[in-house]
């Protein structure tokens, strides 16, 4: 099922920004850092700003996120996102926060989008849950996270935007199910191990095959609890060119999304029209 929020789409050139953080167990400090970076992005002219996955909390205790989960529409994390979007008059893609799940002891890893008036215009619950094991390094998101099921797009200041999170990157059928989009946003907390070999090549592939911009705000560095994330938050254009990237540490990655660039790529190489197995 494709859930779409569609006011009247009319894509215009706009500045977009990805926030990179190295979050820890101190929620208040994580929010302070995020707020300062959104302010920096807004001061640079960004109209749409995206935070990384797990921006409020990363800790070795995977159950900690269950303790701070919120009901949709209520809670300090959502209040924070709403207030920051309003204060800076930006469209804010809220990375992910833990929302209440149907299953006891679990959360939905949810991305909420707010417009400049602080109105929530979209929600995407991460569909694909990461599982990885290599020596002593292992992750099992399904132990504390309940998967979402709906493909979500919305219309913002830069056209149609498709929402995805981290591990979703490995499943191209999700992005095809979005239909034609101008921008894919993919907040992440990619591991250093997998990010080193797979992060950039997969993001560039998603941009090339969907002939759209891709923006990936990431966690990047050594976290207080010991986890190491790959970082390399980046913005890619529809030809697969990396327009901006940040290796490690907190910061802002920004670029201009040009709808004429999308149109030119799709006109010169009409791959989306040449699809033979479209459903």
PDB file of C-alpha atoms in Angstrom:
ATOM      1  CA  UNK A   1       0.000   0.000   0.000  1.00  0.00           C
ATOM      2  CA  UNK A   2       1.414   3.388  -0.995  1.00  0.00           C
ATOM      3  CA  UNK A   3       0.404   6.128   1.430  1.00  0.00           C
ATOM      4  CA  UNK A   4       0.827   9.553  -0.133  1.00  0.00           C
ATOM      5  CA  UNK A   5       0.170  13.040   1.144  1.00  0.00           C
ATOM      6  CA  UNK A   6      -0.415  15.266  -1.873  1.00  0.00           C
ATOM      7  CA  UNK A   7      -1.157  18.977  -1.637  1.00  0.00           C
ATOM      8  CA  UNK A   8      -0.547  20.394  -5.200  1.00  0.00           C
ATOM      9  CA  UNK A   9       2.963  19.278  -6.216  1.00  0.00           C
ATOM     10  CA  UNK A  10       4.965  21.967  -8.016  1.00  0.00           C
ATOM     11  CA  UNK A  11       8.682  21.233  -7.695  1.00  0.00           C
ATOM     12  CA  UNK A  12      10.975  24.229  -7.357  1.00  0.00           C
ATOM     13  CA  UNK A  13      14.702  24.499  -6.825  1.00  0.00           C
ATOM     14  CA  UNK A  14      15.409  24.345  -3.121  1.00  0.00           C
ATOM     15  CA  UNK A  15      18.243  23.793  -0.690  1.00  0.00           C
ATOM     16  CA  UNK A  16      18.236  20.539   1.254  1.00  0.00           C
ATOM     17  CA  UNK A  17      20.379  19.579   4.230  1.00  0.00           C
ATOM     18  CA  UNK A  18      21.335  16.352   5.988  1.00  0.00           C
ATOM     19  CA  UNK A  19      22.337  16.434   9.648  1.00  0.00           C
ATOM     20  CA  UNK A  20      25.067  14.095  10.923  1.00  0.00           C
ATOM     21  CA  UNK A  21      25.353  13.284  14.630  1.00  0.00           C
ATOM     22  CA  UNK A  22      27.146  10.888  16.971  1.00  0.00           C
ATOM     23  CA  UNK A  23      24.348  10.296  19.471  1.00  0.00           C
ATOM     24  CA  UNK A  24      24.759   8.719  22.893  1.00  0.00           C
ATOM     25  CA  UNK A  25      22.630   7.786  25.887  1.00  0.00           C
ATOM     26  CA  UNK A  26      21.937  11.380  27.013  1.00  0.00           C
ATOM     27  CA  UNK A  27      18.699  12.301  25.240  1.00  0.00           C
ATOM     28  CA  UNK A  28      18.792  15.951  26.304  1.00  0.00           C
ATOM     29  CA  UNK A  29      22.329  16.383  24.950  1.00  0.00           C
ATOM     30  CA  UNK A  30      21.420  14.630  21.698  1.00  0.00           C
ATOM     31  CA  UNK A  31      18.495  17.001  21.203  1.00  0.00           C
ATOM     32  CA  UNK A  32      20.689  20.015  21.987  1.00  0.00           C
ATOM     33  CA  UNK A  33      23.185  18.994  19.300  1.00  0.00           C
ATOM     34  CA  UNK A  34      20.432  18.259  16.777  1.00  0.00           C
ATOM     35  CA  UNK A  35      18.752  21.615  17.395  1.00  0.00           C
ATOM     36  CA  UNK A  36      22.009  23.510  16.892  1.00  0.00           C
ATOM     37  CA  UNK A  37      22.720  21.709  13.618  1.00  0.00           C
ATOM     38  CA  UNK A  38      19.215  22.314  12.259  1.00  0.00           C
ATOM     39  CA  UNK A  39      19.680  25.999  13.118  1.00  0.00           C
ATOM     40  CA  UNK A  40      22.956  25.971  11.171  1.00  0.00           C
ATOM     41  CA  UNK A  41      21.283  24.354   8.172  1.00  0.00           C
ATOM     42  CA  UNK A  42      18.392  26.826   8.248  1.00  0.00           C
ATOM     43  CA  UNK A  43      20.785  29.763   8.455  1.00  0.00           C
ATOM     44  CA  UNK A  44      22.426  28.425   5.285  1.00  0.00           C
ATOM     45  CA  UNK A  45      19.081  28.592   3.506  1.00  0.00           C
ATOM     46  CA  UNK A  46      17.914  24.989   3.753  1.00  0.00           C
ATOM     47  CA  UNK A  47      14.191  24.553   3.230  1.00  0.00           C
ATOM     48  CA  UNK A  48      14.105  20.826   3.951  1.00  0.00           C
ATOM     49  CA  UNK A  49      16.312  19.377   6.710  1.00  0.00           C
ATOM     50  CA  UNK A  50      16.657  15.714   7.703  1.00  0.00           C
ATOM     51  CA  UNK A  51      18.001  14.206  10.929  1.00  0.00           C
ATOM     52  CA  UNK A  52      19.664  10.763  11.134  1.00  0.00           C
ATOM     53  CA  UNK A  53      18.225   7.493  12.378  1.00  0.00           C
ATOM     54  CA  UNK A  54      18.178   7.145  16.176  1.00  0.00           C
ATOM     55  CA  UNK A  55      19.139  10.806  16.607  1.00  0.00           C
ATOM     56  CA  UNK A  56      17.627  11.017  20.137  1.00  0.00           C
ATOM     57  CA  UNK A  57      19.329   7.917  21.538  1.00  0.00           C
ATOM     58  CA  UNK A  58      22.019   5.350  20.784  1.00  0.00           C
ATOM     59  CA  UNK A  59      23.136   3.068  23.606  1.00  0.00           C
ATOM     60  CA  UNK A  60      24.340  -0.520  24.003  1.00  0.00           C
ATOM     61  CA  UNK A  61      21.109  -1.170  25.914  1.00  0.00           C
ATOM     62  CA  UNK A  62      18.730  -1.895  23.046  1.00  0.00           C
ATOM     63  CA  UNK A  63      15.747  -1.812  25.412  1.00  0.00           C
ATOM     64  CA  UNK A  64      16.395   1.829  26.341  1.00  0.00           C
ATOM     65  CA  UNK A  65      14.430   3.033  23.332  1.00  0.00           C
ATOM     66  CA  UNK A  66      11.395   1.118  24.582  1.00  0.00           C
ATOM     67  CA  UNK A  67      11.523   3.157  27.781  1.00  0.00           C
ATOM     68  CA  UNK A  68      11.228   6.463  25.881  1.00  0.00           C
ATOM     69  CA  UNK A  69       8.701   5.361  23.241  1.00  0.00           C
ATOM     70  CA  UNK A  70       5.852   7.742  22.559  1.00  0.00           C
ATOM     71  CA  UNK A  71       2.300   7.583  21.270  1.00  0.00           C
ATOM     72  CA  UNK A  72       1.911   9.323  17.938  1.00  0.00           C
ATOM     73  CA  UNK A  73       1.019  12.970  18.511  1.00  0.00           C
ATOM     74  CA  UNK A  74       2.232  13.130  22.106  1.00  0.00           C
ATOM     75  CA  UNK A  75       5.611  13.231  23.810  1.00  0.00           C
ATOM     76  CA  UNK A  76       8.760  15.314  24.271  1.00  0.00           C
ATOM     77  CA  UNK A  77      10.541  13.983  21.170  1.00  0.00           C
ATOM     78  CA  UNK A  78       7.636  14.947  18.942  1.00  0.00           C
ATOM     79  CA  UNK A  79       7.334  18.282  20.731  1.00  0.00           C
ATOM     80  CA  UNK A  80      11.012  18.867  19.975  1.00  0.00           C
ATOM     81  CA  UNK A  81      10.621  18.137  16.260  1.00  0.00           C
ATOM     82  CA  UNK A  82       7.505  20.266  15.977  1.00  0.00           C
ATOM     83  CA  UNK A  83       9.092  23.206  17.787  1.00  0.00           C
ATOM     84  CA  UNK A  84      12.342  23.089  15.798  1.00  0.00           C
ATOM     85  CA  UNK A  85      10.482  22.966  12.473  1.00  0.00           C
ATOM     86  CA  UNK A  86       8.356  25.941  13.499  1.00  0.00           C
ATOM     87  CA  UNK A  87      11.206  27.989  14.961  1.00  0.00           C
ATOM     88  CA  UNK A  88      13.338  27.719  11.832  1.00  0.00           C
ATOM     89  CA  UNK A  89      10.489  27.617   9.291  1.00  0.00           C
ATOM     90  CA  UNK A  90      11.789  24.451   7.668  1.00  0.00           C
ATOM     91  CA  UNK A  91      10.353  21.153   6.562  1.00  0.00           C
ATOM     92  CA  UNK A  92      11.883  18.751   9.078  1.00  0.00           C
ATOM     93  CA  UNK A  93      12.325  15.029   8.446  1.00  0.00           C
ATOM     94  CA  UNK A  94      12.722  13.747  11.972  1.00  0.00           C
ATOM     95  CA  UNK A  95      15.251  10.964  11.497  1.00  0.00           C
ATOM     96  CA  UNK A  96      13.654   8.210  13.557  1.00  0.00           C
ATOM     97  CA  UNK A  97      12.124   8.183  17.015  1.00  0.00           C
ATOM     98  CA  UNK A  98      10.620   5.242  18.945  1.00  0.00           C
ATOM     99  CA  UNK A  99       6.825   5.134  18.805  1.00  0.00           C
ATOM    100  CA  UNK A 100       4.473   2.668  20.476  1.00  0.00           C
ATOM    101  CA  UNK A 101       4.152  -0.697  18.699  1.00  0.00           C
ATOM    102  CA  UNK A 102       1.385  -3.282  18.741  1.00  0.00           C
ATOM    103  CA  UNK A 103       3.747  -5.832  20.293  1.00  0.00           C
ATOM    104  CA  UNK A 104       4.632  -5.484  23.964  1.00  0.00           C
ATOM    105  CA  UNK A 105       8.245  -4.587  24.636  1.00  0.00           C
ATOM    106  CA  UNK A 106       8.848  -3.276  21.113  1.00  0.00           C
ATOM    107  CA  UNK A 107       8.734   0.043  19.262  1.00  0.00           C
ATOM    108  CA  UNK A 108       8.123   1.266  15.744  1.00  0.00           C
ATOM    109  CA  UNK A 109      11.237   2.930  14.347  1.00  0.00           C
ATOM    110  CA  UNK A 110       9.325   5.892  12.993  1.00  0.00           C
ATOM    111  CA  UNK A 111      10.195   8.846  10.792  1.00  0.00           C
ATOM    112  CA  UNK A 112       7.896  11.838  11.226  1.00  0.00           C
ATOM    113  CA  UNK A 113       7.828  14.808   8.854  1.00  0.00           C
ATOM    114  CA  UNK A 114       6.762  18.300   9.926  1.00  0.00           C
ATOM    115  CA  UNK A 115       6.054  21.334   7.778  1.00  0.00           C
ATOM    116  CA  UNK A 116       7.170  24.877   8.740  1.00  0.00           C
ATOM    117  CA  UNK A 117       3.961  25.357  10.736  1.00  0.00           C
ATOM    118  CA  UNK A 118       4.776  22.315  12.865  1.00  0.00           C
ATOM    119  CA  UNK A 119       2.072  20.163  11.292  1.00  0.00           C
ATOM    120  CA  UNK A 120       2.918  16.478  10.932  1.00  0.00           C
ATOM    121  CA  UNK A 121       2.472  15.689   7.240  1.00  0.00           C
ATOM    122  CA  UNK A 122       3.858  12.149   7.001  1.00  0.00           C
ATOM    123  CA  UNK A 123       4.914   9.136   9.021  1.00  0.00           C
ATOM    124  CA  UNK A 124       7.015   6.215   7.834  1.00  0.00           C
ATOM    125  CA  UNK A 125       7.732   3.151   9.971  1.00  0.00           C
ATOM    126  CA  UNK A 126      10.916   1.324   8.981  1.00  0.00           C
ATOM    127  CA  UNK A 127       9.955  -1.792   7.027  1.00  0.00           C
ATOM    128  CA  UNK A 128      13.196  -3.780   6.793  1.00  0.00           C
ATOM    129  CA  UNK A 129      14.826  -4.662  10.117  1.00  0.00           C
ATOM    130  CA  UNK A 130      18.591  -5.055  10.226  1.00  0.00           C
ATOM    131  CA  UNK A 131      20.178  -8.343  11.215  1.00  0.00           C
ATOM    132  CA  UNK A 132      23.936  -8.883  11.062  1.00  0.00           C
ATOM    133  CA  UNK A 133      26.490 -11.213  12.568  1.00  0.00           C
ATOM    134  CA  UNK A 134      30.232 -11.166  12.004  1.00  0.00           C
ATOM    135  CA  UNK A 135      32.454 -12.431  14.791  1.00  0.00           C
ATOM    136  CA  UNK A 136      31.614 -10.548  17.983  1.00  0.00           C
ATOM    137  CA  UNK A 137      29.696  -7.853  16.083  1.00  0.00           C
ATOM    138  CA  UNK A 138      25.990  -8.584  15.855  1.00  0.00           C
ATOM    139  CA  UNK A 139      22.694  -6.733  15.561  1.00  0.00           C
ATOM    140  CA  UNK A 140      19.075  -7.891  15.668  1.00  0.00           C
ATOM    141  CA  UNK A 141      16.634  -5.011  15.337  1.00  0.00           C
ATOM    142  CA  UNK A 142      13.674  -7.377  15.297  1.00  0.00           C
ATOM    143  CA  UNK A 143      14.287  -8.091  18.985  1.00  0.00           C
ATOM    144  CA  UNK A 144      13.043  -4.630  19.974  1.00  0.00           C
ATOM    145  CA  UNK A 145      11.492  -3.165  16.808  1.00  0.00           C
ATOM    146  CA  UNK A 146       8.210  -4.004  15.078  1.00  0.00           C
ATOM    147  CA  UNK A 147       8.362  -3.624  11.306  1.00  0.00           C
ATOM    148  CA  UNK A 148       6.182  -1.199   9.392  1.00  0.00           C
ATOM    149  CA  UNK A 149       4.334  -2.185   6.216  1.00  0.00           C
ATOM    150  CA  UNK A 150       3.465   0.943   4.234  1.00  0.00           C
ATOM    151  CA  UNK A 151       5.377   2.760   1.512  1.00  0.00           C
ATOM    152  CA  UNK A 152       5.183   6.504   2.165  1.00  0.00           C
ATOM    153  CA  UNK A 153       5.743   9.596   0.043  1.00  0.00           C
ATOM    154  CA  UNK A 154       4.776  13.210   0.564  1.00  0.00           C
ATOM    155  CA  UNK A 155       4.902  16.471  -1.381  1.00  0.00           C
ATOM    156  CA  UNK A 156       7.240  19.089   0.020  1.00  0.00           C
ATOM    157  CA  UNK A 157       9.061  22.217  -1.132  1.00  0.00           C
ATOM    158  CA  UNK A 158      11.212  20.239  -3.588  1.00  0.00           C
ATOM    159  CA  UNK A 159       8.547  17.970  -5.088  1.00  0.00           C
ATOM    160  CA  UNK A 160       7.651  14.377  -4.281  1.00  0.00           C
ATOM    161  CA  UNK A 161       9.746  12.867  -1.479  1.00  0.00           C
ATOM    162  CA  UNK A 162      10.066   9.151  -0.712  1.00  0.00           C
ATOM    163  CA  UNK A 163      10.841   8.016   2.829  1.00  0.00           C
ATOM    164  CA  UNK A 164      13.122   5.145   3.824  1.00  0.00           C
ATOM    165  CA  UNK A 165      15.479   4.204   6.670  1.00  0.00           C
ATOM    166  CA  UNK A 166      18.949   2.628   6.787  1.00  0.00           C
ATOM    167  CA  UNK A 167      18.597  -1.117   6.018  1.00  0.00           C
ATOM    168  CA  UNK A 168      15.795  -0.291   3.543  1.00  0.00           C
ATOM    169  CA  UNK A 169      18.619   0.813   1.242  1.00  0.00           C
ATOM    170  CA  UNK A 170      19.309  -2.823   0.296  1.00  0.00           C
ATOM    171  CA  UNK A 171      15.806  -3.429  -1.075  1.00  0.00           C
ATOM    172  CA  UNK A 172      15.357  -1.608  -4.410  1.00  0.00           C
ATOM    173  CA  UNK A 173      11.780  -2.807  -4.778  1.00  0.00           C
ATOM    174  CA  UNK A 174      10.801  -0.418  -1.974  1.00  0.00           C
ATOM    175  CA  UNK A 175      11.989   2.582  -3.984  1.00  0.00           C
ATOM    176  CA  UNK A 176      10.280   1.377  -7.153  1.00  0.00           C
ATOM    177  CA  UNK A 177       7.047   1.113  -5.171  1.00  0.00           C
ATOM    178  CA  UNK A 178       7.293   4.849  -4.399  1.00  0.00           C
ATOM    179  CA  UNK A 179       6.650   5.731  -8.044  1.00  0.00           C
ATOM    180  CA  UNK A 180       8.382   8.763  -9.525  1.00  0.00           C
ATOM    181  CA  UNK A 181       9.950  10.838  -6.776  1.00  0.00           C
ATOM    182  CA  UNK A 182      12.207  13.886  -6.892  1.00  0.00           C
ATOM    183  CA  UNK A 183      14.034  13.071  -3.670  1.00  0.00           C
ATOM    184  CA  UNK A 184      14.632   9.993  -1.539  1.00  0.00           C
ATOM    185  CA  UNK A 185      15.503  10.630   2.114  1.00  0.00           C
ATOM    186  CA  UNK A 186      17.255   7.817   3.963  1.00  0.00           C
ATOM    187  CA  UNK A 187      18.291   8.492   7.587  1.00  0.00           C
ATOM    188  CA  UNK A 188      20.725   5.839   8.793  1.00  0.00           C
ATOM    189  CA  UNK A 189      23.009   4.493  11.492  1.00  0.00           C
ATOM    190  CA  UNK A 190      25.053   2.249   9.187  1.00  0.00           C
ATOM    191  CA  UNK A 191      27.713   0.150  10.862  1.00  0.00           C
ATOM    192  CA  UNK A 192      31.335   0.896  10.036  1.00  0.00           C
ATOM    193  CA  UNK A 193      31.779  -2.677   8.786  1.00  0.00           C
ATOM    194  CA  UNK A 194      29.000  -2.592   6.214  1.00  0.00           C
ATOM    195  CA  UNK A 195      29.200   1.115   5.452  1.00  0.00           C
ATOM    196  CA  UNK A 196      32.813   0.978   4.357  1.00  0.00           C
ATOM    197  CA  UNK A 197      31.970  -1.320   1.432  1.00  0.00           C
ATOM    198  CA  UNK A 198      28.286  -0.783   0.678  1.00  0.00           C
ATOM    199  CA  UNK A 199      27.022   2.652   1.770  1.00  0.00           C
ATOM    200  CA  UNK A 200      28.011   4.984  -1.046  1.00  0.00           C
ATOM    201  CA  UNK A 201      27.635   2.494  -3.886  1.00  0.00           C
ATOM    202  CA  UNK A 202      24.077   1.599  -2.841  1.00  0.00           C
ATOM    203  CA  UNK A 203      23.006   5.218  -2.358  1.00  0.00           C
ATOM    204  CA  UNK A 204      24.386   6.179  -5.746  1.00  0.00           C
ATOM    205  CA  UNK A 205      22.635   3.179  -7.302  1.00  0.00           C
ATOM    206  CA  UNK A 206      19.278   4.224  -5.825  1.00  0.00           C
ATOM    207  CA  UNK A 207      19.760   7.739  -7.251  1.00  0.00           C
ATOM    208  CA  UNK A 208      20.805   6.455 -10.684  1.00  0.00           C
ATOM    209  CA  UNK A 209      18.063   3.869 -11.107  1.00  0.00           C
ATOM    210  CA  UNK A 210      15.294   6.170  -9.848  1.00  0.00           C
ATOM    211  CA  UNK A 211      16.760   9.260 -11.552  1.00  0.00           C
ATOM    212  CA  UNK A 212      16.242  11.424  -8.501  1.00  0.00           C
ATOM    213  CA  UNK A 213      18.193  13.075  -5.708  1.00  0.00           C
ATOM    214  CA  UNK A 214      19.070  10.995  -2.643  1.00  0.00           C
ATOM    215  CA  UNK A 215      19.834  12.526   0.743  1.00  0.00           C
ATOM    216  CA  UNK A 216      21.189  10.303   3.520  1.00  0.00           C
ATOM    217  CA  UNK A 217      21.715  11.856   6.979  1.00  0.00           C
ATOM    218  CA  UNK A 218      23.735   9.453   9.105  1.00  0.00           C
ATOM    219  CA  UNK A 219      25.219   8.718  12.473  1.00  0.00           C
ATOM    220  CA  UNK A 220      28.962   9.001  12.056  1.00  0.00           C
ATOM    221  CA  UNK A 221      31.735   8.223  14.508  1.00  0.00           C
ATOM    222  CA  UNK A 222      32.535   6.484  17.794  1.00  0.00           C
ATOM    223  CA  UNK A 223      29.561   6.734  20.125  1.00  0.00           C
ATOM    224  CA  UNK A 224      29.870   7.113  23.912  1.00  0.00           C
ATOM    225  CA  UNK A 225      28.665   3.521  24.352  1.00  0.00           C
ATOM    226  CA  UNK A 226      31.396   2.168  22.067  1.00  0.00           C
ATOM    227  CA  UNK A 227      29.481   1.595  18.842  1.00  0.00           C
ATOM    228  CA  UNK A 228      31.123   2.881  15.672  1.00  0.00           C
ATOM    229  CA  UNK A 229      28.954   4.091  12.793  1.00  0.00           C
ATOM    230  CA  UNK A 230      30.095   4.803   9.260  1.00  0.00           C
ATOM    231  CA  UNK A 231      28.819   8.353   8.823  1.00  0.00           C
ATOM    232  CA  UNK A 232      29.514   9.790   5.356  1.00  0.00           C
ATOM    233  CA  UNK A 233      26.201  11.616   5.235  1.00  0.00           C
ATOM    234  CA  UNK A 234      25.755  12.590   1.632  1.00  0.00           C
ATOM    235  CA  UNK A 235      23.580  14.051  -1.105  1.00  0.00           C
ATOM    236  CA  UNK A 236      23.590  12.470  -4.568  1.00  0.00           C
ATOM    237  CA  UNK A 237      22.131  13.894  -7.776  1.00  0.00           C
ATOM    238  CA  UNK A 238      20.037  11.951 -10.364  1.00  0.00           C
ATOM    239  CA  UNK A 239      23.140  11.055 -12.399  1.00  0.00           C
ATOM    240  CA  UNK A 240      24.785   9.497  -9.341  1.00  0.00           C
ATOM    241  CA  UNK A 241      27.187  12.358  -8.659  1.00  0.00           C
ATOM    242  CA  UNK A 242      27.956  12.960  -4.990  1.00  0.00           C
ATOM    243  CA  UNK A 243      27.264  16.648  -4.403  1.00  0.00           C
ATOM    244  CA  UNK A 244      28.246  16.820  -0.738  1.00  0.00           C
ATOM    245  CA  UNK A 245      29.563  14.444   1.928  1.00  0.00           C
ATOM    246  CA  UNK A 246      30.827  14.533   5.514  1.00  0.00           C
ATOM    247  CA  UNK A 247      33.055  11.720   6.746  1.00  0.00           C
ATOM    248  CA  UNK A 248      32.727  11.689  10.546  1.00  0.00           C
ATOM    249  CA  UNK A 249      31.526  13.807  13.422  1.00  0.00           C
ATOM    250  CA  UNK A 250      28.532  16.103  13.889  1.00  0.00           C
ATOM    251  CA  UNK A 251      27.826  18.509  11.063  1.00  0.00           C
ATOM    252  CA  UNK A 252      25.659  19.598   8.142  1.00  0.00           C
ATOM    253  CA  UNK A 253      25.740  18.427   4.529  1.00  0.00           C
ATOM    254  CA  UNK A 254      23.832  20.665   2.119  1.00  0.00           C
ATOM    255  CA  UNK A 255      23.182  21.040  -1.607  1.00  0.00           C
ATOM    256  CA  UNK A 256      20.650  22.525  -3.998  1.00  0.00           C
ATOM    257  CA  UNK A 257      18.004  20.241  -5.492  1.00  0.00           C
ATOM    258  CA  UNK A 258      17.388  21.371  -9.073  1.00  0.00           C
ATOM    259  CA  UNK A 259      14.223  20.019 -10.747  1.00  0.00           C
ATOM    260  CA  UNK A 260      15.665  20.941 -14.139  1.00  0.00           C
ATOM    261  CA  UNK A 261      18.513  18.521 -13.477  1.00  0.00           C
ATOM    262  CA  UNK A 262      15.994  15.732 -12.830  1.00  0.00           C
ATOM    263  CA  UNK A 263      14.095  16.568 -16.012  1.00  0.00           C
ATOM    264  CA  UNK A 264      17.289  16.682 -18.094  1.00  0.00           C
ATOM    265  CA  UNK A 265      18.510  13.301 -16.858  1.00  0.00           C
ATOM    266  CA  UNK A 266      15.122  11.674 -17.454  1.00  0.00           C
ATOM    267  CA  UNK A 267      14.866  13.192 -20.915  1.00  0.00           C
ATOM    268  CA  UNK A 268      18.336  12.177 -22.089  1.00  0.00           C
ATOM    269  CA  UNK A 269      18.117   8.684 -20.584  1.00  0.00           C
ATOM    270  CA  UNK A 270      14.416   7.776 -20.288  1.00  0.00           C
ATOM    271  CA  UNK A 271      15.019   4.608 -18.275  1.00  0.00           C
ATOM    272  CA  UNK A 272      11.904   5.045 -16.169  1.00  0.00           C
ATOM    273  CA  UNK A 273       9.791   5.021 -19.346  1.00  0.00           C
ATOM    274  CA  UNK A 274      11.689   1.987 -20.657  1.00  0.00           C
ATOM    275  CA  UNK A 275      10.756  -0.269 -17.752  1.00  0.00           C
ATOM    276  CA  UNK A 276       9.338  -3.587 -18.981  1.00  0.00           C
ATOM    277  CA  UNK A 277       8.451  -5.274 -15.699  1.00  0.00           C
ATOM    278  CA  UNK A 278       6.633  -2.396 -13.988  1.00  0.00           C
ATOM    279  CA  UNK A 279       3.737  -3.469 -11.774  1.00  0.00           C
TER     280      UNK A 279
END
